[in-house]
Amino acid sequence: MHPSPRTASELPHALKHKEAIRQKLANRKPVLFLDYDGTLSHIVKDPDKALLTAEMKDVLARLAQKTTVTVISGRDRADVQQKVGLEQVVYAGSHGFDIEGPGGLALQYEEGQKAQPALDKATQNLKSALGHIPGVWIERKKYAIAVHYRNVAEGQEQQVIQEVENELSRHQGLKKGGGKKIIELKPSIDWHKGRATEWLLKKLELDPSRTLPIFMGDDLTDEDGLKAVHEGGIGILAGEHGEKTWAHYRLDDVEQVRLFLEELYTLLAEKE
Ligand SMILES: O=P(O)(O)OC[C@H]1O[C@H](O[C@H]2O[C@H](CO)[C@@H](O)[C@H](O)[C@H]2O)[C@H](O)[C@@H](O)[C@@H]1O
């Protein structure tokens, strides 16, 4: 455990510290919490084209035969579930507001429902305010609005951000979320990937002394999850997001995430 967050470059590389990770797993079973965009799939211009490679899907399928694998995403649960397409996996969408998994595992974080009128109104307003800016995509999700500006001219990015800030100032019940070329309006509630991770660990009734939660993510919203496992698990940052992180280790990219997951699978298979 490290007492404070560090920059990505200060972190040891997970693939170069396999022995230390192996030792942590000596008497404990890994339980995986995996972010989708930027961790399992490459960041691309069109969010609909952010797909898993066949190799990534294959290793996830094998891991899910051996342990609990949760894909925890800012995307709508149905969207990420369809993109991953594996029945044995637990899906936590909308940053953990909407969870579904094998054996009837389910959560709809009810408090999020109260924000629906504000989210509807803000969607409408943002469409009018930003509709004329080429490249803007307003993604109305079940529990959030994502305003994407990856395809907006650099000189107009600030205008997009400012319009979102203006809209946020009109809704007490909504708060700002950040990410990679995205700004989100979310219910102003203390529920996020970290709380959802903790909820799942309890709900799955896993013995904490025999379980090692591993959270892997690439973006600012993953910091809540990385913080949640900081004391009792392993956090791995894939790439970087420009701010300090609670992760213990780093990996450079999606391909290294896959290699790490392969190592983990081998370890689990050896233990049988
Ligand atoms: O929590 P995540 O699974 O990482 O989801 C975060 C957001 O991911 C998607 O947007 C990001 O990825 C897109 C595809 O690579 C990229 O075009 C965009 O610029 C990124 O911000 C998704 O569309 C959002 O809904 C998620 O909140």
mmCIF file of C-alpha atoms and ligand atoms in Angstrom:
data_model
loop_
_atom_site.group_PDB
_atom_site.id
_atom_site.type_symbol
_atom_site.label_atom_id
_atom_site.label_comp_id
_atom_site.label_asym_id
_atom_site.label_seq_id
_atom_site.Cartn_x
_atom_site.Cartn_y
_atom_site.Cartn_z
ATOM 1 C CA MET A 1 0.000 0.000 0.000
ATOM 2 C CA HIS A 2 1.214 3.519 -0.791
ATOM 3 C CA PRO A 3 0.024 6.401 1.453
ATOM 4 C CA SER A 4 -0.860 8.809 -1.374
ATOM 5 C CA PRO A 5 -1.596 8.753 -5.090
ATOM 6 C CA ARG A 6 1.333 8.806 -7.497
ATOM 7 C CA THR A 7 1.978 9.780 -11.104
ATOM 8 C CA ALA A 8 1.763 6.953 -13.647
ATOM 9 C CA SER A 9 5.510 7.144 -14.338
ATOM 10 C CA GLU A 10 6.273 6.455 -10.651
ATOM 11 C CA LEU A 11 4.453 3.130 -10.738
ATOM 12 C CA PRO A 12 6.222 -0.183 -11.195
ATOM 13 C CA HIS A 13 5.337 -2.021 -14.394
ATOM 14 C CA ALA A 14 2.972 -4.935 -13.709
ATOM 15 C CA LEU A 15 4.602 -7.236 -16.283
ATOM 16 C CA LYS A 16 8.037 -6.630 -14.757
ATOM 17 C CA HIS A 17 6.828 -7.406 -11.232
ATOM 18 C CA LYS A 18 5.057 -10.668 -11.885
ATOM 19 C CA GLU A 19 6.742 -12.396 -8.948
ATOM 20 C CA ALA A 20 5.514 -9.820 -6.412
ATOM 21 C CA ILE A 21 1.986 -10.148 -7.809
ATOM 22 C CA ARG A 22 2.257 -13.953 -7.811
ATOM 23 C CA GLN A 23 3.217 -13.824 -4.121
ATOM 24 C CA LYS A 24 0.180 -11.690 -3.288
ATOM 25 C CA LEU A 25 -1.922 -14.354 -4.944
ATOM 26 C CA ALA A 26 -0.307 -17.242 -3.045
ATOM 27 C CA ASN A 27 -3.292 -17.862 -0.763
ATOM 28 C CA ARG A 28 -5.873 -15.705 -2.443
ATOM 29 C CA LYS A 29 -8.017 -15.905 -5.524
ATOM 30 C CA PRO A 30 -8.103 -12.889 -7.847
ATOM 31 C CA VAL A 31 -11.490 -11.306 -8.498
ATOM 32 C CA LEU A 32 -11.379 -9.024 -11.508
ATOM 33 C CA PHE A 33 -12.898 -5.576 -12.021
ATOM 34 C CA LEU A 34 -12.096 -4.448 -15.541
ATOM 35 C CA ASP A 35 -12.865 -1.131 -17.139
ATOM 36 C CA TYR A 36 -13.899 -1.352 -20.809
ATOM 37 C CA ASP A 37 -12.835 1.677 -22.921
ATOM 38 C CA GLY A 38 -9.092 2.206 -22.937
ATOM 39 C CA THR A 39 -8.466 -0.923 -20.855
ATOM 40 C CA LEU A 40 -10.100 -3.848 -22.669
ATOM 41 C CA SER A 41 -10.709 -1.981 -25.936
ATOM 42 C CA HIS A 42 -8.648 0.661 -27.698
ATOM 43 C CA ILE A 43 -9.779 4.286 -27.637
ATOM 44 C CA VAL A 44 -11.172 5.063 -31.096
ATOM 45 C CA LYS A 45 -13.021 7.972 -32.676
ATOM 46 C CA ASP A 46 -16.395 6.243 -32.890
ATOM 47 C CA PRO A 47 -17.503 4.742 -29.533
ATOM 48 C CA ASP A 48 -19.579 2.134 -31.369
ATOM 49 C CA LYS A 49 -16.426 0.809 -33.004
ATOM 50 C CA ALA A 50 -14.597 0.235 -29.707
ATOM 51 C CA LEU A 51 -14.650 -3.554 -29.846
ATOM 52 C CA LEU A 52 -12.762 -6.350 -28.118
ATOM 53 C CA THR A 53 -10.205 -8.225 -30.163
ATOM 54 C CA ALA A 54 -10.887 -11.958 -30.515
ATOM 55 C CA GLU A 55 -7.838 -12.620 -28.297
ATOM 56 C CA MET A 56 -9.119 -10.330 -25.537
ATOM 57 C CA LYS A 57 -12.562 -11.926 -25.641
ATOM 58 C CA ASP A 58 -10.992 -15.360 -25.498
ATOM 59 C CA VAL A 59 -8.879 -14.657 -22.399
ATOM 60 C CA LEU A 60 -11.871 -13.035 -20.647
ATOM 61 C CA ALA A 61 -13.987 -16.107 -21.409
ATOM 62 C CA ARG A 62 -11.329 -18.430 -19.984
ATOM 63 C CA LEU A 63 -10.846 -16.281 -16.872
ATOM 64 C CA ALA A 64 -14.593 -16.140 -16.274
ATOM 65 C CA GLN A 65 -14.590 -19.971 -16.093
ATOM 66 C CA LYS A 66 -12.158 -19.762 -13.186
ATOM 67 C CA THR A 67 -13.110 -16.667 -11.206
ATOM 68 C CA THR A 68 -15.477 -13.698 -11.039
ATOM 69 C CA VAL A 69 -14.883 -11.245 -13.862
ATOM 70 C CA THR A 70 -16.722 -7.921 -13.730
ATOM 71 C CA VAL A 71 -16.621 -5.442 -16.581
ATOM 72 C CA ILE A 72 -17.259 -2.063 -14.969
ATOM 73 C CA SER A 73 -17.904 0.774 -17.374
ATOM 74 C CA GLY A 74 -19.205 4.281 -17.832
ATOM 75 C CA ARG A 75 -21.205 2.911 -20.745
ATOM 76 C CA ASP A 76 -24.772 1.789 -20.366
ATOM 77 C CA ARG A 77 -24.861 -1.743 -19.013
ATOM 78 C CA ALA A 78 -26.718 -3.111 -22.053
ATOM 79 C CA ASP A 79 -24.168 -1.504 -24.400
ATOM 80 C CA VAL A 80 -21.088 -2.948 -22.700
ATOM 81 C CA GLN A 81 -22.822 -6.310 -22.177
ATOM 82 C CA GLN A 82 -23.539 -6.521 -25.894
ATOM 83 C CA LYS A 83 -19.976 -5.499 -26.799
ATOM 84 C CA VAL A 84 -18.336 -8.068 -24.498
ATOM 85 C CA GLY A 85 -20.956 -10.736 -25.175
ATOM 86 C CA LEU A 86 -19.991 -13.269 -22.507
ATOM 87 C CA GLU A 87 -22.684 -14.800 -20.315
ATOM 88 C CA GLN A 88 -20.443 -15.714 -17.382
ATOM 89 C CA VAL A 89 -19.322 -12.105 -16.840
ATOM 90 C CA VAL A 90 -20.811 -9.585 -14.374
ATOM 91 C CA TYR A 91 -21.613 -6.231 -16.023
ATOM 92 C CA ALA A 92 -21.622 -2.959 -14.091
ATOM 93 C CA GLY A 93 -22.748 -0.167 -16.405
ATOM 94 C CA SER A 94 -23.293 3.585 -15.907
ATOM 95 C CA HIS A 95 -20.284 3.732 -13.555
ATOM 96 C CA GLY A 96 -21.909 1.088 -11.337
ATOM 97 C CA PHE A 97 -25.524 2.342 -11.198
ATOM 98 C CA ASP A 98 -26.770 -0.655 -13.174
ATOM 99 C CA ILE A 99 -25.413 -4.138 -12.453
ATOM 100 C CA GLU A 100 -26.340 -7.528 -13.853
ATOM 101 C CA GLY A 101 -24.627 -10.880 -13.585
ATOM 102 C CA PRO A 102 -25.042 -14.642 -13.550
ATOM 103 C CA GLY A 103 -27.349 -16.218 -10.957
ATOM 104 C CA GLY A 104 -29.773 -13.286 -10.853
ATOM 105 C CA LEU A 105 -27.207 -10.784 -9.561
ATOM 106 C CA ALA A 106 -28.749 -7.347 -10.147
ATOM 107 C CA LEU A 107 -28.699 -3.759 -8.936
ATOM 108 C CA GLN A 108 -30.438 -0.632 -10.180
ATOM 109 C CA TYR A 109 -29.189 2.113 -7.894
ATOM 110 C CA GLU A 110 -32.569 3.667 -7.132
ATOM 111 C CA GLU A 111 -31.308 7.120 -6.153
ATOM 112 C CA GLY A 112 -30.170 7.494 -9.766
ATOM 113 C CA GLN A 113 -33.804 7.381 -10.913
ATOM 114 C CA LYS A 114 -34.515 10.700 -9.215
ATOM 115 C CA ALA A 115 -32.122 12.435 -11.603
ATOM 116 C CA GLN A 116 -34.034 11.342 -14.719
ATOM 117 C CA PRO A 117 -36.055 14.586 -15.205
ATOM 118 C CA ALA A 118 -32.894 16.695 -14.876
ATOM 119 C CA LEU A 119 -31.021 14.413 -17.285
ATOM 120 C CA ASP A 120 -33.887 14.668 -19.809
ATOM 121 C CA LYS A 121 -33.992 18.450 -19.562
ATOM 122 C CA ALA A 122 -30.217 18.823 -19.798
ATOM 123 C CA THR A 123 -30.112 16.546 -22.867
ATOM 124 C CA GLN A 124 -32.658 18.743 -24.603
ATOM 125 C CA ASN A 125 -30.834 21.973 -23.678
ATOM 126 C CA LEU A 126 -27.433 20.640 -24.682
ATOM 127 C CA LYS A 127 -28.729 19.475 -28.040
ATOM 128 C CA SER A 128 -29.931 23.021 -28.755
ATOM 129 C CA ALA A 129 -26.764 24.654 -27.429
ATOM 130 C CA LEU A 130 -24.250 22.328 -29.073
ATOM 131 C CA GLY A 131 -26.054 20.901 -32.092
ATOM 132 C CA HIS A 132 -24.383 23.349 -34.477
ATOM 133 C CA ILE A 133 -20.820 22.397 -33.496
ATOM 134 C CA PRO A 134 -19.429 19.813 -35.928
ATOM 135 C CA GLY A 135 -18.191 16.624 -34.260
ATOM 136 C CA VAL A 136 -20.084 16.939 -30.961
ATOM 137 C CA TRP A 137 -21.917 13.787 -29.910
ATOM 138 C CA ILE A 138 -24.394 13.924 -27.046
ATOM 139 C CA GLU A 139 -24.830 10.422 -25.703
ATOM 140 C CA ARG A 140 -27.874 10.116 -23.426
ATOM 141 C CA LYS A 141 -27.239 7.130 -21.249
ATOM 142 C CA LYS A 142 -29.522 5.612 -18.614
ATOM 143 C CA TYR A 143 -27.868 7.410 -15.693
ATOM 144 C CA ALA A 144 -25.743 10.080 -17.378
ATOM 145 C CA ILE A 145 -25.215 12.301 -20.387
ATOM 146 C CA ALA A 146 -21.835 12.058 -22.062
ATOM 147 C CA VAL A 147 -20.843 14.970 -24.251
ATOM 148 C CA HIS A 148 -18.134 13.679 -26.572
ATOM 149 C CA TYR A 149 -15.744 16.155 -28.184
ATOM 150 C CA ARG A 150 -13.057 13.841 -29.618
ATOM 151 C CA ASN A 151 -14.140 14.793 -33.135
ATOM 152 C CA VAL A 152 -14.543 18.519 -32.488
ATOM 153 C CA ALA A 153 -11.987 21.033 -33.869
ATOM 154 C CA GLU A 154 -9.453 21.888 -31.150
ATOM 155 C CA GLY A 155 -10.453 25.548 -31.208
ATOM 156 C CA GLN A 156 -14.054 24.677 -30.305
ATOM 157 C CA GLU A 157 -13.404 22.195 -27.481
ATOM 158 C CA GLN A 158 -13.479 24.896 -24.823
ATOM 159 C CA GLN A 159 -16.826 26.148 -26.070
ATOM 160 C CA VAL A 160 -18.276 22.642 -25.653
ATOM 161 C CA ILE A 161 -16.899 22.347 -22.123
ATOM 162 C CA GLN A 162 -18.225 25.796 -21.221
ATOM 163 C CA GLU A 163 -21.752 24.983 -22.463
ATOM 164 C CA VAL A 164 -21.749 21.828 -20.343
ATOM 165 C CA GLU A 165 -20.573 23.807 -17.299
ATOM 166 C CA ASN A 166 -23.376 26.325 -17.936
ATOM 167 C CA GLU A 167 -25.925 23.542 -18.116
ATOM 168 C CA LEU A 168 -24.574 21.922 -14.959
ATOM 169 C CA SER A 169 -25.013 25.180 -13.076
ATOM 170 C CA ARG A 170 -28.789 24.904 -13.771
ATOM 171 C CA HIS A 171 -29.158 21.481 -12.126
ATOM 172 C CA GLN A 172 -28.396 20.974 -8.464
ATOM 173 C CA GLY A 173 -29.016 17.261 -8.832
ATOM 174 C CA LEU A 174 -26.301 16.750 -11.443
ATOM 175 C CA LYS A 175 -22.526 16.801 -11.171
ATOM 176 C CA LYS A 176 -19.620 16.852 -13.596
ATOM 177 C CA GLY A 177 -17.606 13.809 -14.626
ATOM 178 C CA GLY A 178 -14.425 13.853 -16.661
ATOM 179 C CA GLY A 179 -12.766 11.458 -19.039
ATOM 180 C CA LYS A 180 -10.927 11.110 -22.313
ATOM 181 C CA LYS A 181 -12.367 13.797 -24.629
ATOM 182 C CA ILE A 182 -15.665 13.486 -22.830
ATOM 183 C CA ILE A 183 -17.482 15.525 -20.213
ATOM 184 C CA GLU A 184 -20.358 13.926 -18.358
ATOM 185 C CA LEU A 185 -23.380 15.076 -16.385
ATOM 186 C CA LYS A 186 -24.167 12.509 -13.724
ATOM 187 C CA PRO A 187 -26.528 12.229 -10.748
ATOM 188 C CA SER A 188 -24.988 14.101 -7.855
ATOM 189 C CA ILE A 189 -24.848 11.029 -5.659
ATOM 190 C CA ASP A 190 -22.018 9.339 -3.807
ATOM 191 C CA TRP A 191 -22.106 6.239 -6.023
ATOM 192 C CA HIS A 192 -19.366 5.360 -8.488
ATOM 193 C CA LYS A 193 -17.130 2.539 -9.664
ATOM 194 C CA GLY A 194 -15.514 2.310 -6.210
ATOM 195 C CA ARG A 195 -18.791 1.976 -4.318
ATOM 196 C CA ALA A 196 -20.029 -0.528 -6.896
ATOM 197 C CA THR A 197 -16.827 -2.561 -6.498
ATOM 198 C CA GLU A 198 -17.316 -2.645 -2.720
ATOM 199 C CA TRP A 199 -20.996 -3.558 -3.158
ATOM 200 C CA LEU A 200 -20.092 -6.447 -5.459
ATOM 201 C CA LEU A 201 -17.397 -7.777 -3.148
ATOM 202 C CA LYS A 202 -19.980 -7.937 -0.325
ATOM 203 C CA LYS A 203 -22.795 -9.240 -2.482
ATOM 204 C CA LEU A 204 -20.677 -12.057 -3.892
ATOM 205 C CA GLU A 205 -19.950 -13.125 -0.292
ATOM 206 C CA LEU A 206 -16.297 -13.719 -1.020
ATOM 207 C CA ASP A 207 -14.060 -14.441 1.966
ATOM 208 C CA PRO A 208 -11.853 -11.290 2.164
ATOM 209 C CA SER A 209 -8.943 -13.302 3.578
ATOM 210 C CA ARG A 210 -8.977 -15.553 0.517
ATOM 211 C CA THR A 211 -9.829 -12.965 -2.136
ATOM 212 C CA LEU A 212 -7.621 -10.477 -3.958
ATOM 213 C CA PRO A 213 -9.635 -7.851 -5.865
ATOM 214 C CA ILE A 214 -7.796 -6.609 -8.935
ATOM 215 C CA PHE A 215 -9.089 -3.399 -10.519
ATOM 216 C CA MET A 216 -7.780 -2.348 -13.928
ATOM 217 C CA GLY A 217 -8.644 0.973 -15.572
ATOM 218 C CA ASP A 218 -7.276 3.792 -17.662
ATOM 219 C CA ASP A 219 -9.342 6.876 -16.932
ATOM 220 C CA LEU A 220 -10.270 9.350 -14.190
ATOM 221 C CA THR A 221 -13.519 7.561 -13.323
ATOM 222 C CA ASP A 222 -11.492 4.412 -12.641
ATOM 223 C CA GLU A 223 -9.704 6.155 -9.794
ATOM 224 C CA ASP A 224 -12.693 5.451 -7.515
ATOM 225 C CA GLY A 225 -12.283 1.734 -8.227
ATOM 226 C CA LEU A 226 -8.501 1.861 -7.904
ATOM 227 C CA LYS A 227 -8.883 3.613 -4.557
ATOM 228 C CA ALA A 228 -11.437 1.061 -3.365
ATOM 229 C CA VAL A 229 -8.963 -1.806 -3.822
ATOM 230 C CA HIS A 230 -5.891 0.169 -2.775
ATOM 231 C CA GLU A 231 -5.722 -1.311 0.705
ATOM 232 C CA GLY A 232 -6.837 -4.865 0.174
ATOM 233 C CA GLY A 233 -6.144 -5.585 -3.475
ATOM 234 C CA ILE A 234 -4.195 -4.625 -6.557
ATOM 235 C CA GLY A 235 -4.887 -1.614 -8.773
ATOM 236 C CA ILE A 236 -3.435 -1.381 -12.258
ATOM 237 C CA LEU A 237 -3.491 1.704 -14.458
ATOM 238 C CA ALA A 238 -3.530 1.065 -18.203
ATOM 239 C CA GLY A 239 -1.823 3.959 -19.987
ATOM 240 C CA GLU A 240 -2.482 7.211 -18.195
ATOM 241 C CA HIS A 241 -5.026 9.977 -17.657
ATOM 242 C CA GLY A 242 -2.759 12.874 -16.732
ATOM 243 C CA GLU A 243 -3.532 13.007 -13.012
ATOM 244 C CA LYS A 244 -2.237 11.169 -9.962
ATOM 245 C CA THR A 245 -3.454 7.637 -9.448
ATOM 246 C CA TRP A 246 -4.237 5.161 -6.660
ATOM 247 C CA ALA A 247 -2.994 2.268 -8.796
ATOM 248 C CA HIS A 248 -0.123 0.096 -7.529
ATOM 249 C CA TYR A 249 1.147 -0.879 -10.964
ATOM 250 C CA ARG A 250 0.974 0.347 -14.521
ATOM 251 C CA LEU A 251 0.655 -1.214 -17.939
ATOM 252 C CA ASP A 252 1.282 0.704 -21.148
ATOM 253 C CA ASP A 253 -1.726 -0.213 -23.250
ATOM 254 C CA VAL A 254 -4.595 -2.566 -24.061
ATOM 255 C CA GLU A 255 -2.250 -5.212 -25.491
ATOM 256 C CA GLN A 256 -0.292 -5.313 -22.217
ATOM 257 C CA VAL A 257 -3.591 -5.641 -20.347
ATOM 258 C CA ARG A 258 -4.280 -8.745 -22.427
ATOM 259 C CA LEU A 259 -0.801 -10.152 -21.704
ATOM 260 C CA PHE A 260 -1.326 -9.547 -17.993
ATOM 261 C CA LEU A 261 -4.704 -11.295 -18.100
ATOM 262 C CA GLU A 262 -3.057 -14.244 -19.889
ATOM 263 C CA GLU A 263 -0.486 -14.452 -17.065
ATOM 264 C CA LEU A 264 -3.277 -14.406 -14.533
ATOM 265 C CA TYR A 265 -5.109 -17.161 -16.355
ATOM 266 C CA THR A 266 -1.971 -19.329 -16.409
ATOM 267 C CA LEU A 267 -1.549 -18.773 -12.679
ATOM 268 C CA LEU A 268 -5.150 -19.760 -11.972
ATOM 269 C CA ALA A 269 -4.878 -22.832 -14.199
ATOM 270 C CA GLU A 270 -1.636 -23.912 -12.452
ATOM 271 C CA LYS A 271 -3.329 -23.678 -9.057
ATOM 272 C CA GLU A 272 -5.957 -26.264 -9.979
HETATM 273 O O1 LIG B 1 -15.664 3.446 -18.080
HETATM 274 P P1 LIG B 1 -15.305 3.136 -19.502
HETATM 275 O O2 LIG B 1 -15.654 1.752 -19.923
HETATM 276 O O3 LIG B 1 -13.874 3.476 -19.802
HETATM 277 O O4 LIG B 1 -16.211 4.116 -20.373
HETATM 278 C C1 LIG B 1 -15.908 5.522 -20.417
HETATM 279 C C2 LIG B 1 -16.550 6.135 -21.641
HETATM 280 O O5 LIG B 1 -16.108 5.328 -22.748
HETATM 281 C C3 LIG B 1 -16.596 5.666 -24.038
HETATM 282 O O6 LIG B 1 -15.976 6.885 -24.448
HETATM 283 C C4 LIG B 1 -14.550 6.775 -24.540
HETATM 284 O O7 LIG B 1 -14.207 5.763 -25.502
HETATM 285 C C5 LIG B 1 -14.624 6.078 -26.859
HETATM 286 C C6 LIG B 1 -14.257 4.877 -27.741
HETATM 287 O O8 LIG B 1 -12.908 4.583 -27.686
HETATM 288 C C7 LIG B 1 -13.957 7.383 -27.322
HETATM 289 O O9 LIG B 1 -14.394 7.714 -28.637
HETATM 290 C C8 LIG B 1 -14.308 8.518 -26.343
HETATM 291 O O10 LIG B 1 -13.597 9.690 -26.694
HETATM 292 C C9 LIG B 1 -13.929 8.105 -24.923
HETATM 293 O O11 LIG B 1 -14.315 9.098 -23.979
HETATM 294 C C10 LIG B 1 -18.110 5.737 -24.023
HETATM 295 O O12 LIG B 1 -18.584 6.205 -25.256
HETATM 296 C C11 LIG B 1 -18.655 6.579 -22.864
HETATM 297 O O13 LIG B 1 -20.060 6.449 -22.802
HETATM 298 C C12 LIG B 1 -18.061 6.069 -21.562
HETATM 299 O O14 LIG B 1 -18.519 6.880 -20.475
#
